[in-house]
Coordinates of C-alpha atoms in Angstrom, one line a residue:
M1 CA 68.8 -31.0 -0.2
R2 CA 66.8 -28.5 -2.3
Q3 CA 68.8 -26.4 -4.7
L4 CA 68.3 -22.7 -4.2
H5 CA 68.5 -19.9 -6.7
R6 CA 69.0 -16.2 -6.7
F7 CA 66.8 -13.3 -7.8
H8 CA 68.0 -10.0 -9.2
G9 CA 68.9 -7.2 -6.9
G10 CA 68.0 -6.9 -3.3
V11 CA 69.4 -5.0 -0.3
H12 CA 70.5 -5.7 3.3
P13 CA 68.9 -3.1 5.7
P14 CA 69.3 -3.5 9.5
T15 CA 66.7 -6.1 10.6
N16 CA 65.8 -4.8 14.1
K17 CA 63.9 -8.0 14.8
T18 CA 65.3 -9.3 18.1
Q19 CA 63.6 -6.5 20.1
S20 CA 60.2 -8.2 19.6
S21 CA 60.9 -11.8 18.6
E22 CA 62.2 -13.1 22.0
T23 CA 58.9 -13.2 23.9
P24 CA 55.8 -15.3 23.3
I25 CA 52.6 -13.9 21.6
L26 CA 50.5 -12.1 24.2
A27 CA 46.7 -11.7 24.0
A28 CA 46.0 -7.9 23.8
A29 CA 43.5 -6.5 26.4
M30 CA 39.9 -5.9 25.4
P31 CA 39.7 -2.4 24.1
S32 CA 37.0 0.1 25.1
K33 CA 35.7 0.2 21.6
L34 CA 36.3 -1.5 18.2
V35 CA 36.3 0.5 15.0
I36 CA 35.9 -2.2 12.3
P37 CA 36.3 -1.1 8.7
L38 CA 34.1 -3.0 6.2
H39 CA 36.8 -2.8 3.5
Q40 CA 39.8 -4.8 4.8
H41 CA 40.5 -6.8 1.6
V42 CA 41.0 -6.5 -2.2
G43 CA 37.7 -6.3 -4.0
N44 CA 34.2 -5.0 -3.2
I45 CA 33.5 -3.6 0.2
A46 CA 31.5 -5.8 2.5
R47 CA 27.8 -4.9 2.7
P48 CA 26.7 -4.0 6.3
V49 CA 24.0 -6.3 7.7
V50 CA 23.6 -4.8 11.2
S51 CA 22.1 -1.6 12.4
V52 CA 22.9 0.9 15.1
G53 CA 21.7 -0.2 18.5
E54 CA 21.8 -3.9 17.6
H55 CA 23.5 -6.3 20.0
V56 CA 25.9 -8.7 18.3
L57 CA 27.8 -11.8 19.3
K58 CA 31.5 -12.6 18.8
G59 CA 31.9 -14.0 15.3
Q60 CA 28.6 -12.7 14.0
V61 CA 28.7 -11.4 10.4
I62 CA 28.4 -7.6 10.4
G63 CA 29.5 -7.2 6.8
K64 CA 28.5 -9.7 4.1
A65 CA 30.7 -10.4 1.1
D66 CA 29.3 -8.5 -1.9
G67 CA 30.1 -9.9 -5.3
R68 CA 32.5 -12.5 -6.4
L69 CA 35.7 -10.7 -5.3
S70 CA 34.9 -9.7 -1.7
S71 CA 35.2 -11.0 1.9
A72 CA 33.0 -11.0 5.0
V73 CA 33.7 -9.0 8.1
H74 CA 32.7 -10.1 11.6
A75 CA 32.2 -8.8 15.1
S76 CA 35.5 -9.2 17.0
T77 CA 33.6 -9.6 20.3
S78 CA 30.1 -9.4 21.7
G79 CA 28.6 -6.0 22.3
T80 CA 26.5 -3.2 20.8
I81 CA 26.7 -1.4 17.5
T82 CA 26.9 2.3 18.2
A83 CA 27.7 3.7 14.8
I84 CA 28.0 2.8 11.1
N85 CA 29.8 5.7 9.4
Y86 CA 32.8 6.9 7.6
S87 CA 36.0 7.1 9.7
K88 CA 39.7 7.3 9.3
V89 CA 41.2 3.9 8.4
A90 CA 44.6 2.3 8.1
H91 CA 45.3 2.9 4.5
P92 CA 48.1 4.7 2.6
S93 CA 45.5 7.1 1.0
G94 CA 44.5 8.5 4.4
M95 CA 40.9 8.6 3.2
D96 CA 37.9 7.7 5.3
D97 CA 36.0 4.5 4.7
L98 CA 32.8 2.9 6.0
C99 CA 33.3 1.5 9.5
V100 CA 31.2 -0.2 12.2
T101 CA 31.8 0.9 15.8
L102 CA 31.2 -1.7 18.4
I103 CA 31.2 -1.2 22.2
P104 CA 32.2 -4.5 23.9
D105 CA 30.0 -5.8 26.7
G106 CA 32.9 -7.7 28.3
K107 CA 31.2 -11.1 28.0
D108 CA 33.0 -12.1 24.8
E109 CA 30.1 -14.3 24.0
W110 CA 30.4 -16.4 20.9
V111 CA 27.9 -17.0 18.1
E112 CA 27.4 -20.7 17.4
N113 CA 30.4 -21.9 15.4
L114 CA 30.9 -25.5 14.5
G115 CA 34.2 -26.8 13.2
V116 CA 34.6 -29.8 10.9
D117 CA 37.3 -32.0 9.4
Y118 CA 38.0 -30.6 6.0
R119 CA 38.1 -34.1 4.5
E120 CA 34.3 -34.4 5.2
L121 CA 33.6 -31.3 2.9
S122 CA 33.6 -30.9 -0.8
H123 CA 36.2 -28.5 -2.2
S124 CA 33.4 -26.1 -3.1
D125 CA 32.1 -26.1 0.5
I126 CA 35.6 -25.4 1.9
R127 CA 36.0 -22.4 -0.4
H128 CA 32.5 -21.1 0.6
R129 CA 33.4 -21.4 4.3
L130 CA 36.6 -19.6 3.9
R131 CA 34.8 -16.8 2.1
D132 CA 32.2 -16.6 4.8
A133 CA 34.9 -16.6 7.4
G134 CA 36.6 -13.6 5.9
V135 CA 39.9 -15.4 5.3
V136 CA 42.3 -13.2 3.2
G137 CA 46.0 -13.1 2.6
L138 CA 47.9 -11.9 5.7
G139 CA 51.2 -11.3 4.0
G140 CA 50.1 -7.8 3.0
A141 CA 48.0 -8.3 -0.2
V142 CA 44.7 -9.2 1.7
F143 CA 43.4 -10.9 -1.4
P144 CA 40.4 -13.2 -0.6
S145 CA 42.0 -16.6 -0.1
D146 CA 39.0 -18.6 -1.5
M147 CA 39.7 -17.1 -4.9
K148 CA 43.2 -18.5 -5.0
L149 CA 42.2 -22.0 -4.0
Y150 CA 40.4 -23.0 -7.3
S151 CA 42.1 -25.8 -9.2
S152 CA 44.2 -24.3 -12.0
K153 CA 43.9 -25.5 -15.6
H154 CA 47.6 -25.8 -15.3
Q155 CA 48.9 -28.7 -13.2
L156 CA 50.2 -27.3 -9.9
K157 CA 53.5 -28.8 -8.7
T158 CA 54.4 -26.7 -5.7
L159 CA 52.5 -24.9 -3.0
V160 CA 54.9 -22.3 -1.5
L161 CA 54.3 -21.3 2.1
N162 CA 55.9 -17.9 2.7
G163 CA 57.6 -17.6 6.1
A164 CA 60.4 -15.4 4.9
E165 CA 59.3 -12.2 6.6
C166 CA 62.0 -10.1 5.1
E167 CA 60.8 -6.7 6.2
P168 CA 62.8 -5.1 9.1
Y169 CA 61.1 -4.9 12.6
I170 CA 58.3 -7.4 11.8
T171 CA 58.4 -10.7 13.7
C172 CA 54.7 -11.8 13.8
D173 CA 55.2 -14.7 11.4
D174 CA 58.4 -15.7 13.2
R175 CA 56.5 -16.1 16.5
L176 CA 53.6 -17.8 14.8
M177 CA 55.8 -20.5 13.3
R178 CA 57.6 -21.0 16.6
E179 CA 54.3 -21.4 18.6
R180 CA 51.7 -22.8 16.1
A181 CA 53.7 -24.8 13.6
E182 CA 51.4 -27.8 13.5
E183 CA 48.2 -25.7 12.8
I184 CA 50.1 -23.9 10.0
L185 CA 51.0 -27.2 8.4
L186 CA 47.4 -28.6 8.7
G187 CA 46.2 -25.5 6.9
A188 CA 48.8 -26.0 4.2
E189 CA 47.8 -29.6 3.9
M190 CA 44.2 -28.6 3.2
M191 CA 45.3 -26.0 0.7
R192 CA 47.5 -28.5 -1.1
D193 CA 44.6 -30.9 -1.4
L194 CA 42.3 -28.1 -2.8
L195 CA 44.9 -27.2 -5.4
H196 CA 45.9 -30.7 -6.2
A197 CA 49.5 -29.7 -5.7
E198 CA 52.3 -32.3 -5.5
E199 CA 54.3 -30.7 -2.6
V200 CA 54.5 -28.0 0.0
V201 CA 57.7 -26.0 0.5
V202 CA 58.0 -23.6 3.4
G203 CA 60.5 -20.8 2.8
I204 CA 62.0 -19.2 5.9
E205 CA 64.9 -16.8 6.0
D206 CA 68.0 -18.1 7.7
N207 CA 67.8 -15.3 10.3
K208 CA 64.9 -17.2 12.0
P209 CA 66.6 -20.5 13.1
E210 CA 64.0 -21.1 15.8
A211 CA 61.1 -20.9 13.5
L212 CA 62.8 -23.1 10.9
A213 CA 63.5 -25.7 13.6
A214 CA 59.9 -25.6 14.8
M215 CA 58.5 -26.1 11.4
Q216 CA 60.8 -28.9 10.5
K217 CA 60.0 -30.7 13.8
A218 CA 56.3 -30.3 13.2
I219 CA 56.6 -31.9 9.7
I220 CA 58.4 -34.9 11.2
D221 CA 56.2 -35.2 14.3
G222 CA 53.0 -34.8 12.4
K223 CA 54.1 -37.1 9.7
H224 CA 53.3 -34.6 7.0
E225 CA 54.2 -36.1 3.7
R226 CA 55.4 -34.1 0.7
M227 CA 56.2 -31.1 2.9
E228 CA 59.6 -29.4 3.4
A229 CA 60.8 -26.4 5.4
V230 CA 63.8 -24.7 3.7
A231 CA 66.1 -21.9 4.9
V232 CA 66.6 -19.2 2.3
P233 CA 69.2 -16.4 2.3
T234 CA 68.3 -13.3 4.2
V235 CA 68.0 -10.5 1.6
Y236 CA 65.4 -7.9 1.2
P237 CA 62.8 -8.3 -0.5
G238 CA 63.2 -12.1 -0.4
G239 CA 59.7 -12.4 1.0
G240 CA 58.1 -11.1 -2.2
A241 CA 56.0 -13.9 -3.8
K242 CA 57.8 -13.9 -7.1
Q243 CA 61.2 -13.6 -5.5
L244 CA 60.6 -16.5 -3.0
I245 CA 59.3 -18.7 -5.9
R246 CA 62.4 -17.9 -7.8
V247 CA 64.7 -18.8 -4.9
L248 CA 62.9 -22.1 -4.0
T249 CA 62.0 -23.4 -7.5
G250 CA 64.2 -21.5 -10.0
I251 CA 61.0 -20.5 -11.8
E252 CA 60.9 -16.9 -13.1
V253 CA 57.4 -15.6 -13.1
A254 CA 57.5 -13.0 -15.9
A255 CA 55.5 -9.7 -16.0
G256 CA 51.8 -10.3 -16.7
V257 CA 52.1 -14.0 -15.9
R258 CA 50.4 -15.7 -12.9
S259 CA 52.5 -18.1 -10.9
T260 CA 49.9 -20.8 -11.3
E261 CA 50.6 -20.8 -15.1
K262 CA 54.1 -21.9 -14.0
G263 CA 52.8 -24.6 -11.7
V264 CA 53.2 -22.7 -8.4
Q265 CA 50.9 -21.0 -5.9
C266 CA 52.0 -19.0 -2.8
F267 CA 50.4 -18.3 0.6
N268 CA 51.6 -16.7 3.7
V269 CA 52.0 -18.9 6.8
A270 CA 49.5 -16.8 8.8
T271 CA 47.0 -17.3 6.0
A272 CA 47.3 -21.1 6.2
Y273 CA 46.9 -20.9 10.0
S274 CA 43.7 -18.8 9.7
A275 CA 42.3 -21.1 7.0
Y276 CA 42.8 -24.1 9.3
R277 CA 41.1 -22.3 12.2
A278 CA 38.2 -21.3 10.0
I279 CA 37.4 -24.8 8.9
S280 CA 38.4 -27.0 11.8
Y281 CA 37.1 -24.7 14.6
G282 CA 34.6 -22.6 12.7
E283 CA 36.4 -19.4 13.7
P284 CA 36.1 -16.5 11.3
M285 CA 39.0 -14.1 11.1
L286 CA 38.5 -11.9 14.1
S287 CA 42.1 -11.3 15.2
R288 CA 45.6 -11.5 14.0
V289 CA 49.2 -11.4 15.5
V290 CA 50.6 -7.9 15.3
T291 CA 54.2 -6.8 16.1
V292 CA 54.3 -3.7 18.3
T293 CA 57.7 -2.2 18.3
G294 CA 59.7 1.0 17.9
N295 CA 59.5 3.7 20.6
V296 CA 57.9 1.5 23.2
E297 CA 59.0 0.0 26.5
R298 CA 58.1 -3.6 25.8
P299 CA 58.3 -4.5 22.1
Q300 CA 56.0 -7.5 21.7
N301 CA 53.8 -9.6 19.5
Y302 CA 50.1 -9.4 20.4
E303 CA 47.0 -11.3 19.4
V304 CA 44.8 -8.3 18.6
L305 CA 41.1 -8.1 17.9
L306 CA 40.4 -6.5 14.6
G307 CA 39.2 -3.0 15.1
T308 CA 41.3 -2.3 18.2
P309 CA 42.4 1.4 18.1
V310 CA 46.1 1.7 17.6
A311 CA 46.4 4.1 20.6
E312 CA 45.0 1.5 23.0
L313 CA 47.2 -1.3 21.5
V314 CA 50.4 0.7 21.7
A315 CA 49.6 1.8 25.2
Q316 CA 49.8 -1.8 26.4
A317 CA 53.5 -1.9 25.2
G318 CA 54.4 1.1 27.2
L319 CA 54.6 4.1 24.8
K320 CA 57.7 6.2 25.4
S321 CA 57.7 10.0 25.2
G322 CA 58.8 11.6 22.1
T323 CA 56.7 9.4 19.8
N324 CA 55.7 11.5 16.8
G325 CA 53.7 9.0 14.7
Y326 CA 52.8 5.4 13.9
L327 CA 54.0 3.4 11.0
M328 CA 52.0 0.5 9.9
G329 CA 54.1 -2.2 8.3
G330 CA 57.9 -2.0 8.1
P331 CA 60.1 0.9 7.3
M332 CA 60.6 -0.2 3.7
M333 CA 57.0 -0.8 2.6
G334 CA 55.0 0.7 5.4
F335 CA 53.1 4.0 5.7
M336 CA 52.3 6.5 8.3
L337 CA 48.8 6.2 9.9
P338 CA 46.5 9.3 9.7
S339 CA 45.4 8.9 13.3
D340 CA 46.1 6.8 16.4
Q341 CA 42.4 6.1 16.6
V342 CA 42.2 4.0 13.5
G343 CA 41.5 0.3 14.1
V344 CA 43.7 -2.7 13.5
V345 CA 42.8 -4.4 10.2
K346 CA 43.6 -7.7 8.6
A347 CA 46.6 -6.2 6.8
T348 CA 48.1 -4.9 10.0
N349 CA 51.2 -7.0 10.7
C350 CA 53.2 -4.4 12.5
I351 CA 52.8 -1.0 14.3
I352 CA 56.0 0.9 14.8
A353 CA 56.0 3.9 17.2
T354 CA 58.3 6.4 15.5
A355 CA 60.5 9.0 17.1
P356 CA 63.1 11.5 15.7
E357 CA 66.0 9.4 17.0
S358 CA 65.0 6.2 15.3
F359 CA 63.2 7.6 12.3
P360 CA 64.8 11.0 11.5
A361 CA 63.2 13.3 8.9
P362 CA 64.4 12.4 5.4
A363 CA 67.3 14.4 4.0
P364 CA 66.5 17.0 1.3
T365 CA 65.9 15.6 -2.1
M366 CA 68.5 16.2 -4.7
P367 CA 68.4 15.8 -8.5
C368 CA 69.0 12.4 -10.0
I369 CA 72.7 11.8 -10.9
R370 CA 71.9 8.8 -13.1
C371 CA 74.0 6.5 -11.0
T372 CA 71.8 3.4 -11.8
R373 CA 72.1 2.0 -8.3
C374 CA 68.3 1.8 -8.2
A375 CA 68.3 -0.4 -11.3
E376 CA 71.0 -2.6 -9.8
V377 CA 68.9 -3.5 -6.7
C378 CA 65.4 -3.6 -8.3
P379 CA 64.1 -7.2 -7.8
A380 CA 61.7 -6.8 -10.7
E381 CA 64.6 -5.7 -13.0
L382 CA 62.9 -2.4 -13.9
Q383 CA 64.5 1.0 -14.7
P384 CA 63.4 3.0 -11.6
Q385 CA 65.0 6.2 -12.7
E386 CA 63.0 6.2 -16.0
L387 CA 59.8 5.5 -14.1
H388 CA 60.6 8.4 -11.8
W389 CA 61.0 10.8 -14.7
F390 CA 57.8 9.6 -16.3
A391 CA 55.8 9.8 -13.1
K392 CA 57.2 13.3 -12.3
A393 CA 56.3 14.5 -15.8
K394 CA 52.9 12.9 -15.6
E395 CA 53.7 10.8 -18.7
F396 CA 51.8 7.8 -17.3
G397 CA 51.5 6.1 -20.6
K398 CA 55.2 5.9 -20.9
A399 CA 55.5 4.7 -17.3
Q400 CA 53.2 1.8 -18.2
D401 CA 55.3 1.0 -21.2
Y402 CA 58.2 0.7 -18.8
H403 CA 56.2 -1.8 -16.7
L404 CA 55.2 0.4 -13.8
F405 CA 52.8 -2.1 -12.5
D406 CA 55.5 -4.8 -12.2
C407 CA 56.9 -2.7 -9.3
I408 CA 56.2 -4.4 -6.0
E409 CA 56.9 -1.1 -4.1
C410 CA 59.6 -2.8 -2.0
G411 CA 61.5 0.4 -1.5
A412 CA 64.9 -1.0 -2.3
C413 CA 65.5 1.8 -4.9
S414 CA 64.6 4.5 -2.5
Y415 CA 66.9 2.9 0.1
V416 CA 70.0 3.1 -2.0
C417 CA 69.3 6.4 -3.8
P418 CA 72.1 8.9 -3.0
S419 CA 69.9 11.8 -3.9
N420 CA 67.2 10.8 -1.4
I421 CA 64.5 10.7 -4.0
P422 CA 61.3 9.1 -2.6
L423 CA 61.0 6.9 -5.7
V424 CA 58.3 4.6 -4.3
Q425 CA 56.1 7.6 -3.6
Y426 CA 56.3 8.6 -7.2
Y427 CA 55.4 5.1 -8.3
R428 CA 52.4 5.0 -6.0
Y429 CA 51.3 8.4 -7.2
A430 CA 51.6 7.3 -10.8
K431 CA 49.7 4.1 -10.2
S432 CA 46.9 5.9 -8.3
E433 CA 46.6 8.4 -11.1
I434 CA 46.3 5.7 -13.7
W435 CA 43.7 3.8 -11.7
A436 CA 41.8 7.0 -11.2
R437 CA 41.8 7.8 -14.9
E438 CA 40.8 4.2 -15.8
R439 CA 38.0 4.5 -13.2
D440 CA 36.9 7.8 -14.7
K441 CA 37.1 6.3 -18.2
R442 CA 35.0 3.3 -17.1
A443 CA 32.5 5.7 -15.6
A444 CA 32.5 7.9 -18.7
D445 CA 32.1 4.8 -20.9
L446 CA 29.3 3.6 -18.8
A447 CA 27.6 7.0 -18.9
R448 CA 28.1 7.1 -22.7
E449 CA 26.6 3.6 -23.1
R450 CA 23.7 4.6 -21.0
H451 CA 23.1 7.7 -23.0
E452 CA 23.4 5.9 -26.3
Y453 CA 21.0 3.2 -25.1
R454 CA 18.6 5.9 -24.0
Q455 CA 18.8 7.7 -27.3
F456 CA 18.4 4.3 -29.1
R457 CA 15.4 3.6 -26.9
I458 CA 13.8 7.0 -27.6
E459 CA 14.5 6.6 -31.3
R460 CA 13.1 3.1 -31.3
E461 CA 9.9 4.3 -29.5
K462 CA 9.6 7.2 -32.0
Q463 CA 9.9 4.7 -34.9
E464 CA 7.4 2.3 -33.4
K465 CA 5.0 5.2 -32.8
A466 CA 5.5 6.5 -36.4
E467 CA 5.0 3.0 -37.8
K468 CA 1.8 2.6 -35.8
L469 CA 0.5 6.0 -37.0
A470 CA 1.5 5.1 -40.6
Q471 CA -0.3 1.8 -40.4
K472 CA -3.4 3.6 -39.0
E473 CA -3.3 6.1 -41.8
R474 CA -2.8 3.4 -44.5
A475 CA -5.7 1.5 -43.1
A476 CA -7.9 4.6 -43.1
L477 CA -6.8 5.4 -46.7
L478 CA -7.5 1.8 -47.8
A479 CA -10.9 1.9 -46.2
K480 CA -11.7 5.2 -47.9
Q481 CA -10.5 3.9 -51.3
Q482 CA -12.6 0.8 -50.9
A483 CA -15.7 2.9 -50.0
D484 CA -15.1 5.2 -52.9
A485 CA -14.6 2.3 -55.3
A486 CA -17.8 0.7 -54.1
A487 CA -19.7 4.0 -54.5
A488 CA -18.2 4.5 -57.9
T489 CA -19.2 1.0 -59.0
T490 CA -22.8 1.6 -57.8
N491 CA -23.1 5.0 -59.5
T492 CA -21.6 3.7 -62.7
D493 CA -24.2 0.9 -62.9
E494 CA -27.0 3.3 -62.1
D495 CA -25.8 5.9 -64.6
A496 CA -25.5 3.3 -67.4
Q497 CA -29.0 2.0 -66.7
A498 CA -30.4 5.5 -66.7
R499 CA -28.6 6.3 -70.0
I500 CA -30.1 3.2 -71.6
Q501 CA -33.6 4.0 -70.4
S502 CA -33.2 7.6 -71.5
A503 CA -32.1 6.4 -75.0
M504 CA -35.0 4.0 -75.2
A505 CA -37.4 6.7 -74.2
R506 CA -36.1 9.0 -76.9
V507 CA -36.4 6.3 -79.5
Q508 CA -39.9 5.5 -78.4
A509 CA -40.8 9.2 -78.5
Q510 CA -39.3 9.6 -81.9
H511 CA -41.3 6.5 -83.0
D512 CA -44.5 7.8 -81.6
A513 CA -43.9 11.2 -83.2
V514 CA -43.6 9.8 -86.7
Q515 CA -46.7 10.6 -88.7
P516 CA -47.6 7.9 -91.0
R517 CA -47.4 9.0 -94.6
N518 CA -50.3 8.7 -96.9
T519 CA -51.0 5.0 -97.3
D520 CA -54.0 5.4 -99.4
N521 CA -54.1 4.1 -102.9
L522 CA -51.2 1.7 -102.2
T523 CA -50.6 -1.1 -104.6
P524 CA -50.6 -4.6 -103.1
E525 CA -46.9 -4.8 -103.5
Q526 CA -46.3 -1.6 -101.6
Q527 CA -48.6 -2.6 -98.8
A528 CA -46.8 -6.0 -98.5
K529 CA -43.5 -4.2 -98.3
I530 CA -44.7 -1.9 -95.5
N531 CA -46.1 -4.9 -93.6
E532 CA -42.7 -6.7 -93.9
I533 CA -40.9 -3.6 -92.5
E534 CA -43.3 -3.3 -89.6
A535 CA -42.9 -7.1 -88.8
R536 CA -39.1 -6.7 -88.7
R537 CA -39.3 -3.7 -86.5
A538 CA -41.6 -5.6 -84.1
H539 CA -39.2 -8.5 -84.1
I540 CA -36.2 -6.3 -83.2
Q541 CA -38.1 -4.8 -80.3
E542 CA -39.0 -8.2 -79.0
L543 CA -35.3 -9.2 -79.1
A544 CA -34.3 -5.9 -77.3
H545 CA -37.0 -6.4 -74.6
P546 CA -37.6 -10.2 -74.1
E547 CA -39.1 -9.6 -70.6
A548 CA -41.9 -7.4 -72.1
D549 CA -42.8 -10.2 -74.5
L550 CA -42.7 -12.7 -71.6
D551 CA -45.0 -10.4 -69.6
K552 CA -47.3 -10.1 -72.5
H553 CA -47.4 -13.9 -72.9
H554 CA -48.2 -14.3 -69.2
E555 CA -51.0 -11.8 -69.5
Q556 CA -52.5 -13.6 -72.5
H557 CA -52.3 -16.9 -70.8
A558 CA -54.0 -15.6 -67.7
H559 CA -56.8 -14.0 -69.7
A560 CA -57.4 -17.3 -71.6
T561 CA -57.5 -19.2 -68.3
A562 CA -59.9 -16.8 -66.7
S563 CA -62.4 -16.9 -69.7
A564 CA -62.4 -20.7 -70.0
P565 CA -65.4 -22.6 -68.3
A566 CA -64.5 -24.6 -65.2
E567 CA -64.5 -28.5 -65.4
S568 CA -66.9 -30.5 -63.4
P569 CA -65.4 -32.8 -60.8
K570 CA -65.4 -36.4 -61.7
E571 CA -67.6 -38.7 -59.8

């Protein structure tokens, strides 16, 4: 017997489940049209790969996963694409999103799809097939399942299968476990092997005895080892992942910590079922079980094609007069749909037709009386009244300091508030404002980075251009300097030679201009002295101009040769 634990807080609202839980799942009729949003999951929107007028087959990809965190979207039946545009979608924001409108041809003709035993595939192949099949979490988070099936660096001990279904009115998981227990367990077995977990524990609230019995019987009959189905106390929000992990294992997953770091991973039972069908039968996620209840004649669980307009689905359950709106999800965490023409999406687990009798208008909001009841029931152990004041005053930084994003938006605080303050709406508003500011900041940072890079690129190009111009100018200046230096060297040599020639000419002129003095009546000694001076002068000139002496010698030799008689040839 597994020891169970308690989590902090919780409430006990009326369950209102028996209205829809006592009849088997019924296949919904084919709608007249399908409005299929391309963004039915956490992460990037799927990229459309079809065009208007194109005929598609059931299971054909119409939106391809774009990026690492994304998921594929498929045609729910065969037919013709008539529009790809922005339309109202099932989302709390009420905003439009990109949708593909498909008109069924009534043939429900499948694209080729081949199933395979998962044991024949590598773990990587299984994850890729789940991604391509569009399998996401069906417990409400719609997080791409393939991303949660990577082996953790922390050893996983327990794979928790969430069958608690704590939200009032919703019974789709209850009926799924009653009718398709073996397929759920086969999907869980595949997930356990992918995660290398030691055990699988299925948590089911004790107000679902039939589902618990069906799962326990399937474990025994299928001889599923290391699996256990456990009844947990019925308390809201016992179906929250952290709360169920706490109850089943005693492990407290703190704020900012992933459960895998504590050795636990959690999946919804419907997700395990869809994963099994995607691998073993090659069926992408085209439909899901939806609880239709509230102001209708026949509350029922339907197997509904994704994209089915809510109005056509609810009509099959016999809509009563007085209906004034449609609530997607339960009364605690659900939201009102902007239109009855929005299509059913992967996150649609329940549609409640509301009426004034069952869902009266909320009482007027009164000031907070600081009773702290909200803090007493908060499963995340937060201070809801503080978060309310911060959100109301738009002090979002302080709200984050008080762990705003640990709030799971279960609505327990709003449920017990005597002043009828819509606390969860304030928290959602604060979260959306913070996300919007972060998005704007990222966009501004990106724009700034782009601007800075552009300025850097422009400055770099200017510097490169200036450097090239400077190099060109330096090269021109160097060439000019070299040319000037060469010219200066040539001119200097020529000027020096000219000055030498000019000086020699002046000396010669002076020499020629000298009039010899009277040399008559010289004594022999005087004449000898004059001859000696003339000889030295001639010798100096020969030393100063050796080439002239050499030319003179050549001329004398040539004259002597020319005047000599020719020799007769020898005989």
